[in-house]
Structures are given as structure tokens and as C-alpha cells.
């Protein structure tokens, strides 16, 4: 065994116990100047010392004794004062746009650190601040005040990484909190403020009765964003995905995104009807937009996500969309595509999706390399003041859960806002972590322009009325400094007003399409037209065999869990035809569908709680070495892997072995969150129609934790925003005695929201149906969200033969295979049973079909036909009509379900069948219930038996309990 040699300390270095005050002072000064100049153990000691200085005292009291003349004690008090400014200076910063004085923390007082005014002219070492030589204490305090207590307040000392803390010392403390702008940049800021204010005032004059959620009071937002974007391009950013609520959105759309005045005015004139012809569309301050900007010859693509009034919900969508765009660009370092999230000060701490998104910000399956968060801090939320809206000092304190730095900045100082923007983007690009800017400003009007703020905040309203505006103060400063003349300002304002007048006139006479998105190119060839026309989803047996063998193959030296060896052996032989009995389960079919898509160059993403293994131990998409825990993904090792954004080696391209390169299966266990993860995967699906994106609930019941994402985005984004998504929701569903929280994915809710062919709700009853369903989702020329209530216990039961994957396709309606051939899968040869003998046709879905079929077989009944409605919405009415007509003697047409009457598909299917076929169905199922299912297994079995008995007949004597 080789033992690493012991590192010898320099002979001249005293042992730790021998360190004295003089030696410490000397070494600490060297350390502050150059950490590498001291030996390792001394360096480690001082690093710990600095970290301790950055932390608040446990009891909030002073920890440094009064200096009594000792140079070492005096310097310790000075160093403690420096640390206090670093930690708490932001509290004393002048952040209020109305100039109200902040309350200074006592830790910034000299006396707190054993110092006094009599010490102000004493010389001190400023090496701790990377300042050579000495300063008087007075000079040091002035420097600290300029750095930490002007119009930027920085929070960073809680960051555990010493490199990140040092970065802020180098980039913020050393330049004393300033990032100087050139004259051209300052004039650019001025013009942007003129445009921002001029736009809002024009809108107020011409459309005084319209809601627009003005940016007035927060105009510094515009130059802040634009300077950030310009700096981003110089740091390698090629695309920025933006999410924001309605406050200031119209100004950002125009002054940042490039949406034209004519487009915006057309929306206010409300004279463009095409986007609303089908009853859709959305208000002007919710819609998204994409555009292209040029900065010093560098091109930047911008994409703003559409957002409902559920303010912070868009965060997750933006992050997912950003992650997908990073994959498409081959941006493994996550520096070429960046997200910008613009928040409100009340919503940021108030809405839980913010915390969820921060929680997954550094997780493997969800990280985007950090988001830039910009808070438009109006000091109020609707009518609620901060004291009623949060329990913390700052609205940004939620950032500390991930140790993200925060730059608080006075919105009345546009140059400070610019400095914060530049620091934020540089930090993000350097460390690929989240960073926050808290832009403290105000809201000129109430929640909207018709609201009266003085009803609830009379003092704040008075301060706002007396404020001249950001532009007024900034232009006074520049004119006073001789940077610009009033005549030049008037010329800019005149050109702006002329452009606004001309644009409004055009919008009135020749309205233009306000929804034009000049950069939505990736979806070319995809249509919004729904169709039942089948697509080819079958796969040659050779390809199935290749995937099957890969599912069972592990690398040499990999230790398979002994309990999985049988499963892997079974999966390795899935593609061996010839048997008459089913040999494919739902779980097998899903993996085969994914694997065959990967071979075709189609990437697949699956995320959700426990989805690598599967809630029901059915998937095992990721194997773990039994001895080392190292992961292995079999489906990522079928063939040579293609690399997105690589050019010649893209997925689907030809590899040297003569086979096409496969795409990647991205499968991730998510955190225990629904809203953010569904939103993330929805956003991911928006960016790439050529990728199959799926989210799986641990149990289907839990999807209501993401109800906002489902209601406001998934089912309505096409009709509201003309945004299509092919996201698949896999929702384990079925009544098996598991209680009210583990039985129902609330099919009824999805069906209630189903209209205008906006989604598909499909309950596949067999493995083959699952296989073809997933492949169909990505093969068609349109994209619709797919809701799949999947089985639970039945996931591992064999329900199909491999031949059905080779020659079959997906069937929206499946006729009863017990009767004469009628085009459905698995149909018997003609003459097996006579259709004319059928007196009752029972329509059903999913796993309940198998229970009904089992009961019918036990009773030997040939007068009942079981017809499976696999696709509940859109209902294939023509196919259902054809099947029902083939049972001429059926006098009863029944809908049977295991859910309560007020749940499941009954309300939807009875109405749809009556409307399209003129057929009145008879209900068979549980009685109405306020809870999805009973918590008693005994009662569950009794209820299940009652439904089966009514639909098919009572169980024979001696039979086991009902329930598949």
C-alpha cells in the first residue's frame, strides 16, 4: 500500500500553540494581501476567521472588547467593523426612492466594536479590503459607507463558497460598489428612460380607461434589463428566456423585446378579430413574444413566455423552456442560454412555486445554470403593505434558502441599477447560480390605472404624488454635469411622440396582427388541426429485439441487484415471438416505446417523483450497482449516442458502425413538488416539438398539486396564446382499496376542461395500446397535451403479445374480441360468438375492463359485449357508432365505471354519446361521493362487487374477492 508523504511545515513557522499576537498580525496582513503567501495551516485558520467575522453573533451582542491601546486589539475591532459593514451595510443603504432615512443597525456603530470617535484619526491596516498601506479609521469608514451604504445594498456574506465571497470583494468592494458607465452608456440610459416614460404617458392620455399595469415609477427597469442583455452577449449568451407578470410588461415588450407600437396599439384599439374568432385569445399584458436583438454586432434571441395572472407560476415554465433550449444548442455548460425572471415584491415571497423552483435550481434534472431574478419592488402588493405580506425584512429573503446573493438597488438611481445588472450577469456566468436584483421603486397608480391607492395607503400615495419621476431627476443630473443639453432631450422626446402618433394612426386605419412572433421557427410543419387519421407506430421485430436486449444488458463488472435479475432476463427475451399468451406488460411496452423512439433519433424526457424506479417498482429505467450505487441507464446504451447541437453527430445521423445514432433518454427523479415540476416540463415541451416530454405523478391523485399549471397553461395555452404543447401526463389511477388519496387522478376534471380539441384523455387497457399511444404522440403532425390515467397493480401484468407491437396501431375504441371480427385488436375469427345474441353493450375503460371480462368469463355470459373507450377525448364518435350498430339486438347500452357517479368519465361520456350518437347510456358505478374513494378495504370490495354485479352479474359462489 502506498502512503502519501506527510507535508512538512516550514521550520520557521511556529506551532499553532505558539502563535502570538504579533505573529498573527503579521501573517494576517500577508494573508489579506496574498493568501498563497502563507503556509497551508495558517491560511486555513484565517479563512475560518474571515468566515466567522462574516456571520452574525449568536446573541446579537458585540463580540469584540473595547480596544485599550493594543495594536492587535484595535486592529481586531477594525476588522470586525469591516465584517459588519459587509454583512449588514445593506440595511443602512439608501434604497428608498423617496429619500426616507433607513434605520442603521447598531453593529455599524464604532462603539459596538470597541472603537470610538477618538480613534478616527488612528492609522489602520486596510489589507482586509485589499487596500495597500494604511488608512485612517475615518477614511476607512467613509470607504465602507460609499461601498455598502449608498444606493446599492449587497447581501453575500452568507454564501458558503469562499470563492464566491471573494468574487464580490473583488468586483464590488474593491471598486467601492460602482461600475462606471461611459458617456455613451449614460446617454443610452437617458434615452431608454425617455422612451419608457413617454410610452406610458402616451398610453395614459390615449387609453385612460384601459388597464395596462404601467411601469411608471419603475422605469429604471428598462435600462437595467437592456444593459444586462448587452453585457450578456459579451459573456457568451446567445439566448435569454424571460418570464414576468403584468406590471410593466407592455413597456418591456416594446422597449426590450421589440414588439412594435402598431402591434400594441392594435390590441388597445381591439380592431383585430382573427385571434379571437374562436372565442380565444388573452388580454394584451399576458401574451408572450419573441424577438432578435443586436448588440455591437452580437445577436441575441429573446423569448418572453406567455403568463396568466397567476404571477410567479411562469417561473417554472421559463426554466423548463430554457433547459430545452440549452439542450438544443448543445449548451452543456449552460452559459449560452440564460433565464431572466422578473418578479413582483409581493408575489416573490408569497407564492410557493418560487420556493419550489429555487429548490431544484441546482438539481441534475432541472438546473439551468442559474437564473437572474429582477424584482420590480413597488413597496406594495395590490393594496397589501409589506408588513402584512411577509415575515421577513426583504421580499428577496427567500433567495437565502439557496445562498443566492442579493443586490438591493434604489430605482431612482439608474446608474446604480445598471451596476447591479452588470454584476448580476457576470456572477451568473461565472458561477452558474441564481442571483437576485431587488429594484426598489414605486407604483405611480394603484394596482391598475383605475384603482385609487389613497384608500388604503394615503401616506405612500402622497409621497408618490410628490415624486418628480426617475427621468426628471436623471436628466437634471446629466444636464448639470454637461453630459447633455435640454435641446437634445427635447429632440429625443419629439421624435418619440411623433413615432407614437404615427403608430396609433396606423393601428386605427390599418390594424396589424398583434400576435406575430418573428422568431417562432422551430414549430414549422406542425399544425393545430386535430385528426383521427392513424400514423405508423409499429416497429420491426429486429428493432424491438435490439431494444429488448439492451434493456437486459449491463456493463462488465456491474453488479445487478439480485432481486432484479429475473426481471432483466424476462425483458431480454421480450421480442421472441411465437407464443400464444401475452408476454408484454404496460411497463415493458413503455420502455420499448421509448427505446424505439431513441433509435429513431427522437429524444425522450421523463421526470417525476420516483420515476426512475417507478412508484410501483415497475420501471427500473435506471439500474444501481448493488455494491457501489453507480447508476446505469440501459436505454442510453442501445447504440452510439448522438449529440444535440454537434452537427455531424446529431441523433439520427449515421455512426461508423452503419447504424443511426440514438437520442438520449433523460429520466430524472424530481423533488417532492408538483406545480414547479409540471410547469418545468410544460415549458420544456414548448421549446422542442421533436422530443417526447413526460411527467409522471407518484400517484395520479397528486396532479392537483399542479392545478394552476394544468388549468392556466396545459389545457388552455393553445386557445389563449396559440402555444402548442405535446406534454404527456402519466397519472396512476385505479380503485384497488388504497384509499381516497391513492385511487383517482380525477379524470372528471380533465374531461371538464376538454373542449375545442385542446387535449387528449386516453386510458390504455393493454400494453400494446400504451406502446402505440406513446409513439403516436410524437409521430403526428400536431401536438396536444396527452393525459394518461395509467394502471397501478396491472403495470406488471402481461396484457399483449409482441406481435401487436410489430403489426398493430393505436385504437381509440376497441370492440369486444370475444365476438366476430370487427376491426379491433385481438378479435376472434368470425363465428366464435354471435353478435346478434348480445342484449347489453357495456362501455368501459382501462383496467376495469379486465375485471368486467374476468367476471363475464366466470359467469359464462355471451349476451354481454364489453367495448373499451380507450380515448375519452376527443371521442371517436364515428368508430363508436360503427361498433354499436354491429350489435343489432342490444337493448341496453351501459356505461360502467368504478369511480363515483360525480367522478370518472360518466358525465362527459353520457353527454358526448347523446350529443353525437343520440344514444342514452345507462349508468353503472359507485354512488356520488364527496371523496374519491373509501378508506376501508372491506367497503371498497363491497362497492366494487356491487358495480360488477350490476354491470355483468354477481360473482359465482366460492369466487375470490373482486378486484383485478
mmCIF file of N, CA and C in Angstrom, residues 320 323-324 327 364-367 594 598 602-608 611 664-668 670 677 680-682 684-685 691-696 727-728:
data_model
loop_
_atom_site.group_PDB
_atom_site.id
_atom_site.type_symbol
_atom_site.label_atom_id
_atom_site.label_comp_id
_atom_site.label_asym_id
_atom_site.label_seq_id
_atom_site.Cartn_x
_atom_site.Cartn_y
_atom_site.Cartn_z
ATOM 1 N N UNK A 320 -37.989 25.518 -17.580
ATOM 2 C CA UNK A 320 -38.059 24.336 -18.431
ATOM 3 C C UNK A 320 -37.770 24.652 -19.878
ATOM 4 N N UNK A 323 -34.060 25.186 -20.244
ATOM 5 C CA UNK A 323 -33.321 23.919 -20.211
ATOM 6 C C UNK A 323 -33.398 23.232 -21.578
ATOM 7 N N UNK A 324 -34.577 23.230 -22.186
ATOM 8 C CA UNK A 324 -34.723 22.602 -23.500
ATOM 9 C C UNK A 324 -33.882 23.320 -24.554
ATOM 10 N N UNK A 327 -30.310 22.321 -24.322
ATOM 11 C CA UNK A 327 -30.058 21.016 -24.946
ATOM 12 C C UNK A 327 -29.983 21.146 -26.463
ATOM 13 N N UNK A 364 -29.777 17.924 -10.855
ATOM 14 C CA UNK A 364 -29.316 17.409 -12.145
ATOM 15 C C UNK A 364 -30.353 17.542 -13.250
ATOM 16 N N UNK A 365 -31.587 17.195 -12.945
ATOM 17 C CA UNK A 365 -32.602 17.174 -13.991
ATOM 18 C C UNK A 365 -33.258 18.500 -14.271
ATOM 19 N N UNK A 366 -32.913 19.543 -13.495
ATOM 20 C CA UNK A 366 -33.667 20.792 -13.593
ATOM 21 C C UNK A 366 -32.795 22.046 -13.617
ATOM 22 N N UNK A 367 -31.523 21.929 -13.326
ATOM 23 C CA UNK A 367 -30.687 23.117 -13.307
ATOM 24 C C UNK A 367 -30.569 23.737 -14.693
ATOM 25 N N UNK A 594 -40.130 3.868 -25.710
ATOM 26 C CA UNK A 594 -39.073 4.857 -25.523
ATOM 27 C C UNK A 594 -37.817 4.436 -26.286
ATOM 28 N N UNK A 598 -35.835 6.376 -29.355
ATOM 29 C CA UNK A 598 -34.443 6.797 -29.227
ATOM 30 C C UNK A 598 -33.631 6.358 -30.440
ATOM 31 N N UNK A 602 -35.216 10.303 -31.795
ATOM 32 C CA UNK A 602 -36.183 11.136 -31.079
ATOM 33 C C UNK A 602 -35.866 11.075 -29.586
ATOM 34 N N UNK A 603 -35.438 12.168 -28.984
ATOM 35 C CA UNK A 603 -35.114 12.147 -27.554
ATOM 36 C C UNK A 603 -36.369 12.076 -26.699
ATOM 37 N N UNK A 604 -36.211 11.586 -25.487
ATOM 38 C CA UNK A 604 -37.333 11.416 -24.570
ATOM 39 C C UNK A 604 -36.918 11.947 -23.204
ATOM 40 N N UNK A 605 -37.793 12.728 -22.597
ATOM 41 C CA UNK A 605 -37.590 13.191 -21.220
ATOM 42 C C UNK A 605 -38.732 12.675 -20.360
ATOM 43 N N UNK A 606 -38.395 12.096 -19.230
ATOM 44 C CA UNK A 606 -39.383 11.636 -18.254
ATOM 45 C C UNK A 606 -38.927 12.099 -16.883
ATOM 46 N N UNK A 607 -39.789 12.848 -16.201
ATOM 47 C CA UNK A 607 -39.434 13.269 -14.856
ATOM 48 C C UNK A 607 -40.644 13.136 -13.948
ATOM 49 N N UNK A 608 -40.380 13.110 -12.668
ATOM 50 C CA UNK A 608 -41.437 12.958 -11.682
ATOM 51 C C UNK A 608 -40.902 12.262 -10.444
ATOM 52 N N UNK A 611 -39.631 8.374 -10.511
ATOM 53 C CA UNK A 611 -39.944 7.774 -11.812
ATOM 54 C C UNK A 611 -38.791 6.959 -12.387
ATOM 55 N N UNK A 664 -30.970 10.601 -26.590
ATOM 56 C CA UNK A 664 -30.797 10.353 -25.157
ATOM 57 C C UNK A 664 -32.141 10.233 -24.452
ATOM 58 N N UNK A 665 -32.186 9.315 -23.493
ATOM 59 C CA UNK A 665 -33.320 9.187 -22.585
ATOM 60 C C UNK A 665 -32.962 9.943 -21.317
ATOM 61 N N UNK A 666 -33.628 11.074 -21.107
ATOM 62 C CA UNK A 666 -33.361 11.919 -19.936
ATOM 63 C C UNK A 666 -34.417 11.594 -18.882
ATOM 64 N N UNK A 667 -34.063 10.799 -17.893
ATOM 65 C CA UNK A 667 -35.020 10.370 -16.871
ATOM 66 C C UNK A 667 -34.516 10.833 -15.515
ATOM 67 N N UNK A 668 -35.382 11.538 -14.787
ATOM 68 C CA UNK A 668 -34.967 12.159 -13.538
ATOM 69 C C UNK A 668 -36.027 11.980 -12.455
ATOM 70 N N UNK A 670 -37.762 13.678 -9.532
ATOM 71 C CA UNK A 670 -37.970 15.090 -9.218
ATOM 72 C C UNK A 670 -38.026 15.283 -7.712
ATOM 73 N N UNK A 677 -42.598 21.288 -11.083
ATOM 74 C CA UNK A 677 -42.065 20.275 -11.993
ATOM 75 C C UNK A 677 -42.959 20.126 -13.225
ATOM 76 N N UNK A 680 -42.215 23.119 -15.269
ATOM 77 C CA UNK A 680 -40.917 22.974 -15.918
ATOM 78 C C UNK A 680 -41.035 22.081 -17.153
ATOM 79 N N UNK A 681 -41.684 20.938 -17.001
ATOM 80 C CA UNK A 681 -41.789 20.021 -18.140
ATOM 81 C C UNK A 681 -42.723 20.569 -19.224
ATOM 82 N N UNK A 682 -43.734 21.324 -18.817
ATOM 83 C CA UNK A 682 -44.562 22.004 -19.821
ATOM 84 C C UNK A 682 -43.705 22.998 -20.609
ATOM 85 N N UNK A 684 -40.549 22.913 -21.056
ATOM 86 C CA UNK A 684 -39.621 22.116 -21.873
ATOM 87 C C UNK A 684 -40.298 21.705 -23.176
ATOM 88 N N UNK A 685 -41.548 21.284 -23.077
ATOM 89 C CA UNK A 685 -42.267 20.816 -24.274
ATOM 90 C C UNK A 685 -42.532 21.944 -25.263
ATOM 91 N N UNK A 691 -39.316 16.275 -29.370
ATOM 92 C CA UNK A 691 -38.918 15.486 -28.207
ATOM 93 C C UNK A 691 -40.168 15.058 -27.453
ATOM 94 N N UNK A 692 -40.210 13.790 -27.047
ATOM 95 C CA UNK A 692 -41.310 13.304 -26.226
ATOM 96 C C UNK A 692 -41.017 13.667 -24.778
ATOM 97 N N UNK A 693 -41.864 14.521 -24.203
ATOM 98 C CA UNK A 693 -41.671 15.001 -22.837
ATOM 99 C C UNK A 693 -42.815 14.479 -21.973
ATOM 100 N N UNK A 694 -42.466 13.822 -20.864
ATOM 101 C CA UNK A 694 -43.477 13.205 -20.000
ATOM 102 C C UNK A 694 -43.227 13.567 -18.542
ATOM 103 N N UNK A 695 -44.310 13.780 -17.826
ATOM 104 C CA UNK A 695 -44.261 13.928 -16.367
ATOM 105 C C UNK A 695 -45.128 12.845 -15.754
ATOM 106 N N UNK A 696 -44.608 12.203 -14.733
ATOM 107 C CA UNK A 696 -45.368 11.144 -14.064
ATOM 108 C C UNK A 696 -45.614 11.533 -12.615
ATOM 109 N N UNK A 727 -46.893 17.765 -24.113
ATOM 110 C CA UNK A 727 -46.558 17.161 -22.824
ATOM 111 C C UNK A 727 -47.500 16.003 -22.493
ATOM 112 N N UNK A 728 -46.918 14.936 -21.965
ATOM 113 C CA UNK A 728 -47.679 13.752 -21.546
ATOM 114 C C UNK A 728 -47.699 13.715 -20.026
#
